[in-house]
Amino acid sequence: MNSVLNKQVQQVTKVFTDLSWHEISQHFFSRLLLIVVTLLLFCVLLWLGRLIIDHLFVESNHVKFLQSSNRVATIHALTLNIYRYTCYFFLLYAILSEIGVPVGTLIAGAGIFSIALGLGAQGFVSDMVTGFFILLEQQLDVGDVVKVDSIKGTVTALGLRTTQITSSDGTLNYIPNRNITTVQNFSRNNMVANVDIRISAKAPLEKIAEIISAENKKLVATIPELRSTPVIVGPVNVGGQLVFRVTITTQNGVQDKIASRFLSDYLKALRKNKIPLGWVNDSNPNPNN
């Protein structure tokens, strides 16, 4: 028993003794150096490609069908993503080949693995296909204010797999493209905003319309984002509250800011003329008391 064990130990020792550690270390460091050179080359290609793509999209501002800055930013970001993913794929292929992994044989012989991988990658493929059609149909562009399901914000990135939307509170939302089914885009057309002034039931409606018309004339000349003259709708019932409504049509993205300015000027003018507003007690004829 001991002789057999000693014989096996001697064989193992002989194997390690016969190894050429110098050649092994030389081979290891040569492979390591080759991998380092490959990584450096990859970094240079990535930087150079990004530089060329950035330059091309700066020049593309002169192309007529890409006059929209949002559209240019979207295609720019998507092109960079495609280039980066392509570089990563070839980098992985090169490193595996350099360390002696038969990549071609693995790809050819991985039938069952490929099927499993394909089934697992269905979501990824769905994301890419959906992202392609979102771009093709121009549903979203970088910089657009949109609402996807319950998430509303500004599109900050449109990638092959995910779309990034930044909410008004700064939250960055990553949405897989396959989950984007219904999109509300607030950045494509002119927007209509309602300016509602809560008034008393005893308020003189004709006087209010006269005051608001005078304010509209002053404001229209100072707000270039307006797309049409404000429309005086008049008294309407909103949730059981009597309001005097004016609708304004503005450039997209600024409707809330402009509506707030209109409401502020309306209120100042109405108070100056002692018009009873909705929060004033109707039994009190003097709104200042």
Tab-separated table of C-alpha atoms in Angstrom:
chain	number	residue	atom	x	y	z
A	1	MET	CA	0.000	0.000	0.000
A	2	ASN	CA	2.809	2.374	0.969
A	3	SER	CA	4.791	1.464	-2.138
A	4	VAL	CA	1.841	2.295	-4.374
A	5	LEU	CA	1.343	5.637	-2.609
A	6	ASN	CA	5.047	6.464	-2.887
A	7	LYS	CA	4.989	5.605	-6.584
A	8	GLN	CA	2.069	7.991	-7.192
A	9	VAL	CA	3.811	10.757	-5.260
A	10	GLN	CA	6.953	10.232	-7.326
A	11	GLN	CA	4.949	10.441	-10.549
A	12	VAL	CA	3.286	13.694	-9.515
A	13	THR	CA	6.634	15.120	-8.428
A	14	LYS	CA	8.174	14.114	-11.754
A	15	VAL	CA	5.398	15.876	-13.662
A	16	PHE	CA	6.007	19.135	-11.817
A	17	THR	CA	9.752	18.757	-12.130
A	18	ASP	CA	9.592	18.211	-15.879
A	19	LEU	CA	7.525	21.386	-16.359
A	20	SER	CA	9.411	24.271	-17.889
A	21	TRP	CA	8.435	27.051	-15.547
A	22	HIS	CA	10.455	29.546	-17.542
A	23	GLU	CA	8.491	28.823	-20.684
A	24	ILE	CA	5.199	28.895	-18.775
A	25	SER	CA	5.964	32.272	-17.205
A	26	GLN	CA	7.165	33.611	-20.551
A	27	HIS	CA	3.990	32.400	-22.236
A	28	PHE	CA	1.829	33.863	-19.438
A	29	PHE	CA	3.449	37.296	-19.571
A	30	SER	CA	3.350	37.380	-23.356
A	31	ARG	CA	-0.411	36.648	-23.258
A	32	LEU	CA	-0.882	39.256	-20.522
A	33	LEU	CA	1.028	41.832	-22.563
A	34	LEU	CA	-1.087	41.006	-25.614
A	35	ILE	CA	-4.295	41.479	-23.598
A	36	VAL	CA	-3.049	44.822	-22.230
A	37	VAL	CA	-2.193	46.000	-25.761
A	38	THR	CA	-5.650	44.883	-26.936
A	39	LEU	CA	-7.318	46.842	-24.116
A	40	LEU	CA	-5.297	49.934	-24.939
A	41	LEU	CA	-6.173	49.579	-28.618
A	42	PHE	CA	-9.826	49.177	-27.646
A	43	CYS	CA	-9.731	52.386	-25.586
A	44	VAL	CA	-8.143	54.272	-28.491
A	45	LEU	CA	-10.744	52.949	-30.953
A	46	LEU	CA	-13.560	53.811	-28.552
A	47	TRP	CA	-12.239	57.340	-28.056
A	48	LEU	CA	-11.519	57.855	-31.757
A	49	GLY	CA	-14.903	56.501	-32.818
A	50	ARG	CA	-16.709	58.737	-30.323
A	51	LEU	CA	-14.721	61.718	-31.584
A	52	ILE	CA	-15.639	60.983	-35.215
A	53	ILE	CA	-19.325	60.409	-34.392
A	54	ASP	CA	-19.477	63.643	-32.371
A	55	HIS	CA	-17.900	65.530	-35.271
A	56	LEU	CA	-20.308	64.017	-37.804
A	57	PHE	CA	-23.325	65.017	-35.730
A	58	VAL	CA	-22.004	68.545	-35.314
A	59	GLU	CA	-21.838	68.728	-39.105
A	60	SER	CA	-25.312	67.131	-39.381
A	61	ASN	CA	-26.872	70.354	-38.092
A	62	HIS	CA	-26.642	71.543	-41.687
A	63	VAL	CA	-28.719	68.608	-42.972
A	64	LYS	CA	-32.321	69.629	-43.629
A	65	PHE	CA	-34.111	66.500	-42.398
A	66	LEU	CA	-32.218	66.664	-39.085
A	67	GLN	CA	-32.998	70.280	-38.191
A	68	SER	CA	-34.651	69.287	-34.903
A	69	SER	CA	-32.035	69.465	-32.137
A	70	ASN	CA	-33.904	66.796	-30.146
A	71	ARG	CA	-33.888	64.475	-33.148
A	72	VAL	CA	-30.138	64.965	-33.678
A	73	ALA	CA	-29.446	64.301	-29.978
A	74	THR	CA	-31.514	61.099	-30.070
A	75	ILE	CA	-29.815	59.627	-33.155
A	76	HIS	CA	-26.447	60.759	-31.807
A	77	ALA	CA	-26.941	58.908	-28.507
A	78	LEU	CA	-28.224	55.788	-30.267
A	79	THR	CA	-25.280	55.733	-32.696
A	80	LEU	CA	-22.829	55.978	-29.814
A	81	ASN	CA	-24.577	53.078	-28.070
A	82	ILE	CA	-24.421	50.862	-31.166
A	83	TYR	CA	-20.740	51.676	-31.717
A	84	ARG	CA	-19.884	51.009	-28.065
A	85	TYR	CA	-21.705	47.653	-27.985
A	86	THR	CA	-20.001	46.605	-31.241
A	87	CYS	CA	-16.573	47.455	-29.792
A	88	TYR	CA	-17.334	45.506	-26.616
A	89	PHE	CA	-18.315	42.451	-28.657
A	90	PHE	CA	-15.074	42.457	-30.673
A	91	LEU	CA	-13.033	43.120	-27.513
A	92	LEU	CA	-14.510	40.061	-25.814
A	93	TYR	CA	-13.937	37.966	-28.941
A	94	ALA	CA	-10.308	39.134	-29.190
A	95	ILE	CA	-9.494	38.459	-25.511
A	96	LEU	CA	-11.034	34.980	-25.598
A	97	SER	CA	-9.062	34.183	-28.746
A	98	GLU	CA	-5.816	35.467	-27.217
A	99	ILE	CA	-6.117	33.248	-24.127
A	100	GLY	CA	-6.717	30.216	-26.345
A	101	VAL	CA	-10.475	29.791	-26.034
A	102	PRO	CA	-11.825	28.323	-29.328
A	103	VAL	CA	-14.598	30.887	-29.768
A	104	GLY	CA	-15.621	29.624	-33.201
A	105	THR	CA	-15.907	26.025	-31.943
A	106	LEU	CA	-17.896	27.152	-28.917
A	107	ILE	CA	-20.321	29.110	-31.077
A	108	ALA	CA	-20.731	26.257	-33.533
A	109	GLY	CA	-21.135	23.574	-30.880
A	110	ALA	CA	-23.298	25.399	-28.364
A	111	GLY	CA	-26.627	24.293	-29.794
A	112	ILE	CA	-28.498	23.658	-26.578
A	113	PHE	CA	-26.841	26.625	-24.872
A	114	SER	CA	-27.761	28.853	-27.796
A	115	ILE	CA	-31.401	27.816	-27.548
A	116	ALA	CA	-31.434	28.518	-23.819
A	117	LEU	CA	-29.659	31.807	-24.343
A	118	GLY	CA	-32.099	32.726	-27.103
A	119	LEU	CA	-35.063	32.036	-24.851
A	120	GLY	CA	-33.511	34.075	-22.077
A	121	ALA	CA	-32.651	36.923	-24.437
A	122	GLN	CA	-36.174	37.325	-25.776
A	123	GLY	CA	-36.695	40.344	-23.542
A	124	PHE	CA	-33.438	41.895	-24.714
A	125	VAL	CA	-34.346	41.384	-28.377
A	126	SER	CA	-37.824	42.791	-27.710
A	127	ASP	CA	-36.242	45.870	-26.119
A	128	MET	CA	-34.022	46.419	-29.166
A	129	VAL	CA	-36.822	45.951	-31.703
A	130	THR	CA	-39.162	48.247	-29.767
A	131	GLY	CA	-36.409	50.836	-29.397
A	132	PHE	CA	-35.772	50.710	-33.139
A	133	PHE	CA	-39.435	51.380	-33.948
A	134	ILE	CA	-39.661	54.130	-31.323
A	135	LEU	CA	-36.784	55.838	-33.111
A	136	LEU	CA	-38.135	55.091	-36.593
A	137	GLU	CA	-41.615	56.420	-35.780
A	138	GLN	CA	-40.161	59.403	-33.873
A	139	GLN	CA	-42.297	58.709	-30.824
A	140	LEU	CA	-39.604	60.046	-28.493
A	141	ASP	CA	-36.614	62.316	-28.789
A	142	VAL	CA	-34.037	63.362	-26.231
A	143	GLY	CA	-35.333	66.505	-24.511
A	144	ASP	CA	-39.031	65.729	-25.023
A	145	VAL	CA	-41.384	66.035	-22.063
A	146	VAL	CA	-43.377	62.795	-22.051
A	147	LYS	CA	-45.562	60.573	-19.900
A	148	VAL	CA	-45.057	56.805	-20.109
A	149	ASP	CA	-47.698	55.020	-18.037
A	150	SER	CA	-47.490	56.838	-14.687
A	151	ILE	CA	-43.995	58.290	-15.229
A	152	LYS	CA	-43.797	61.878	-16.482
A	153	GLY	CA	-40.577	63.741	-17.153
A	154	THR	CA	-37.931	64.691	-19.705
A	155	VAL	CA	-36.296	62.085	-21.948
A	156	THR	CA	-32.581	62.222	-21.158
A	157	ALA	CA	-31.396	59.143	-23.098
A	158	LEU	CA	-32.835	56.733	-25.642
A	159	GLY	CA	-30.826	53.514	-25.830
A	160	LEU	CA	-31.077	50.151	-27.507
A	161	ARG	CA	-32.450	48.500	-24.376
A	162	THR	CA	-33.782	51.209	-22.080
A	163	THR	CA	-35.157	54.729	-22.199
A	164	GLN	CA	-34.175	57.134	-19.430
A	165	ILE	CA	-36.730	59.689	-18.215
A	166	THR	CA	-35.921	62.294	-15.557
A	167	SER	CA	-38.922	63.302	-13.430
A	168	SER	CA	-39.508	66.882	-12.275
A	169	ASP	CA	-38.127	66.014	-8.811
A	170	GLY	CA	-34.854	64.748	-10.322
A	171	THR	CA	-35.639	61.027	-10.191
A	172	LEU	CA	-33.978	59.162	-13.071
A	173	ASN	CA	-36.266	56.388	-14.342
A	174	TYR	CA	-34.934	53.496	-16.467
A	175	ILE	CA	-37.743	52.008	-18.558
A	176	PRO	CA	-37.167	48.849	-20.666
A	177	ASN	CA	-38.267	49.669	-24.200
A	178	ARG	CA	-40.609	46.672	-24.341
A	179	ASN	CA	-42.628	48.202	-21.487
A	180	ILE	CA	-43.280	51.400	-23.441
A	181	THR	CA	-46.786	50.867	-24.791
A	182	THR	CA	-48.591	54.205	-24.487
A	183	VAL	CA	-46.635	57.440	-24.830
A	184	GLN	CA	-47.954	60.941	-24.205
A	185	ASN	CA	-45.577	63.456	-25.782
A	186	PHE	CA	-46.029	67.043	-24.607
A	187	SER	CA	-43.260	68.480	-26.785
A	188	ARG	CA	-44.584	68.096	-30.317
A	189	ASN	CA	-47.591	70.418	-30.618
A	190	ASN	CA	-48.678	73.724	-29.170
A	191	MET	CA	-50.209	73.289	-25.726
A	192	VAL	CA	-53.498	74.668	-24.404
A	193	ALA	CA	-53.688	75.716	-20.749
A	194	ASN	CA	-56.717	76.824	-18.763
A	195	VAL	CA	-56.452	79.856	-16.504
A	196	ASP	CA	-59.245	79.487	-13.940
A	197	ILE	CA	-60.158	82.367	-11.627
A	198	ARG	CA	-62.377	81.484	-8.711
A	199	ILE	CA	-65.098	84.116	-8.471
A	200	SER	CA	-68.083	84.864	-6.329
A	201	ALA	CA	-71.618	84.177	-7.581
A	202	LYS	CA	-72.294	87.911	-7.185
A	203	ALA	CA	-69.322	88.928	-9.321
A	204	PRO	CA	-70.105	91.182	-12.324
A	205	LEU	CA	-69.266	88.898	-15.258
A	206	GLU	CA	-69.224	91.633	-17.910
A	207	LYS	CA	-66.870	93.718	-15.804
A	208	ILE	CA	-64.566	90.720	-15.291
A	209	ALA	CA	-64.474	90.028	-19.045
A	210	GLU	CA	-63.664	93.679	-19.678
A	211	ILE	CA	-60.792	93.687	-17.159
A	212	ILE	CA	-59.370	90.411	-18.502
A	213	SER	CA	-59.560	91.665	-22.107
A	214	ALA	CA	-57.558	94.735	-21.119
A	215	GLU	CA	-54.944	92.564	-19.374
A	216	ASN	CA	-54.729	90.252	-22.396
A	217	LYS	CA	-53.850	93.174	-24.658
A	218	LYS	CA	-50.965	94.099	-22.348
A	219	LEU	CA	-49.660	90.541	-21.956
A	220	VAL	CA	-49.891	89.361	-25.581
A	221	ALA	CA	-47.366	91.969	-26.696
A	222	THR	CA	-44.811	90.841	-24.084
A	223	ILE	CA	-45.016	87.038	-24.410
A	224	PRO	CA	-43.605	85.716	-27.725
A	225	GLU	CA	-44.345	82.098	-26.756
A	226	LEU	CA	-48.082	82.666	-27.219
A	227	ARG	CA	-49.422	81.015	-30.355
A	228	SER	CA	-52.831	82.707	-30.453
A	229	THR	CA	-54.874	85.342	-28.663
A	230	PRO	CA	-56.243	84.141	-25.292
A	231	VAL	CA	-59.866	83.004	-25.505
A	232	ILE	CA	-62.280	84.157	-22.799
A	233	VAL	CA	-64.561	81.187	-22.109
A	234	GLY	CA	-66.435	82.762	-19.206
A	235	PRO	CA	-67.971	81.274	-16.065
A	236	VAL	CA	-67.843	77.481	-15.726
A	237	ASN	CA	-68.462	75.049	-12.900
A	238	VAL	CA	-65.353	73.107	-11.884
A	239	GLY	CA	-65.923	70.619	-9.084
A	240	GLY	CA	-68.763	72.663	-7.595
A	241	GLN	CA	-66.694	75.872	-7.685
A	242	LEU	CA	-67.625	78.796	-9.927
A	243	VAL	CA	-64.613	79.889	-11.981
A	244	PHE	CA	-64.057	82.348	-14.783
A	245	ARG	CA	-62.003	80.534	-17.433
A	246	VAL	CA	-59.547	81.811	-20.028
A	247	THR	CA	-57.707	79.433	-22.368
A	248	ILE	CA	-54.262	80.206	-23.753
A	249	THR	CA	-52.312	78.415	-26.495
A	250	THR	CA	-48.542	78.463	-26.080
A	251	GLN	CA	-45.365	76.878	-27.317
A	252	ASN	CA	-44.908	73.453	-25.736
A	253	GLY	CA	-42.977	73.291	-22.500
A	254	VAL	CA	-43.816	76.781	-21.220
A	255	GLN	CA	-47.588	76.543	-20.816
A	256	ASP	CA	-47.537	76.261	-17.012
A	257	LYS	CA	-45.192	79.212	-16.573
A	258	ILE	CA	-47.206	81.459	-18.886
A	259	ALA	CA	-50.542	80.379	-17.369
A	260	SER	CA	-49.179	81.309	-13.941
A	261	ARG	CA	-48.185	84.762	-15.204
A	262	PHE	CA	-51.623	85.350	-16.733
A	263	LEU	CA	-53.363	84.256	-13.519
A	264	SER	CA	-51.151	86.518	-11.411
A	265	ASP	CA	-51.897	89.594	-13.559
A	266	TYR	CA	-55.614	88.778	-13.688
A	267	LEU	CA	-55.836	88.545	-9.904
A	268	LYS	CA	-53.981	91.821	-9.400
A	269	ALA	CA	-56.293	93.620	-11.834
A	270	LEU	CA	-59.458	92.102	-10.343
A	271	ARG	CA	-58.463	92.976	-6.796
A	272	LYS	CA	-57.575	96.492	-7.900
A	273	ASN	CA	-61.109	96.834	-9.261
A	274	LYS	CA	-62.574	95.237	-6.085
A	275	ILE	CA	-64.124	92.278	-7.890
A	276	PRO	CA	-65.299	89.661	-5.324
A	277	LEU	CA	-63.284	86.472	-5.740
A	278	GLY	CA	-64.222	82.926	-4.801
A	279	TRP	CA	-62.545	82.880	-1.370
A	280	VAL	CA	-64.389	86.065	-0.264
A	281	ASN	CA	-67.568	85.599	1.805
A	282	ASP	CA	-70.558	86.375	-0.444
A	283	SER	CA	-72.379	87.994	2.468
A	284	ASN	CA	-69.668	90.627	2.701
A	285	PRO	CA	-70.113	93.205	-0.100
A	286	ASN	CA	-66.649	94.656	0.474
A	287	PRO	CA	-63.902	92.107	-0.405
A	288	ASN	CA	-61.286	94.208	1.374
A	289	ASN	CA	-62.976	93.880	4.789
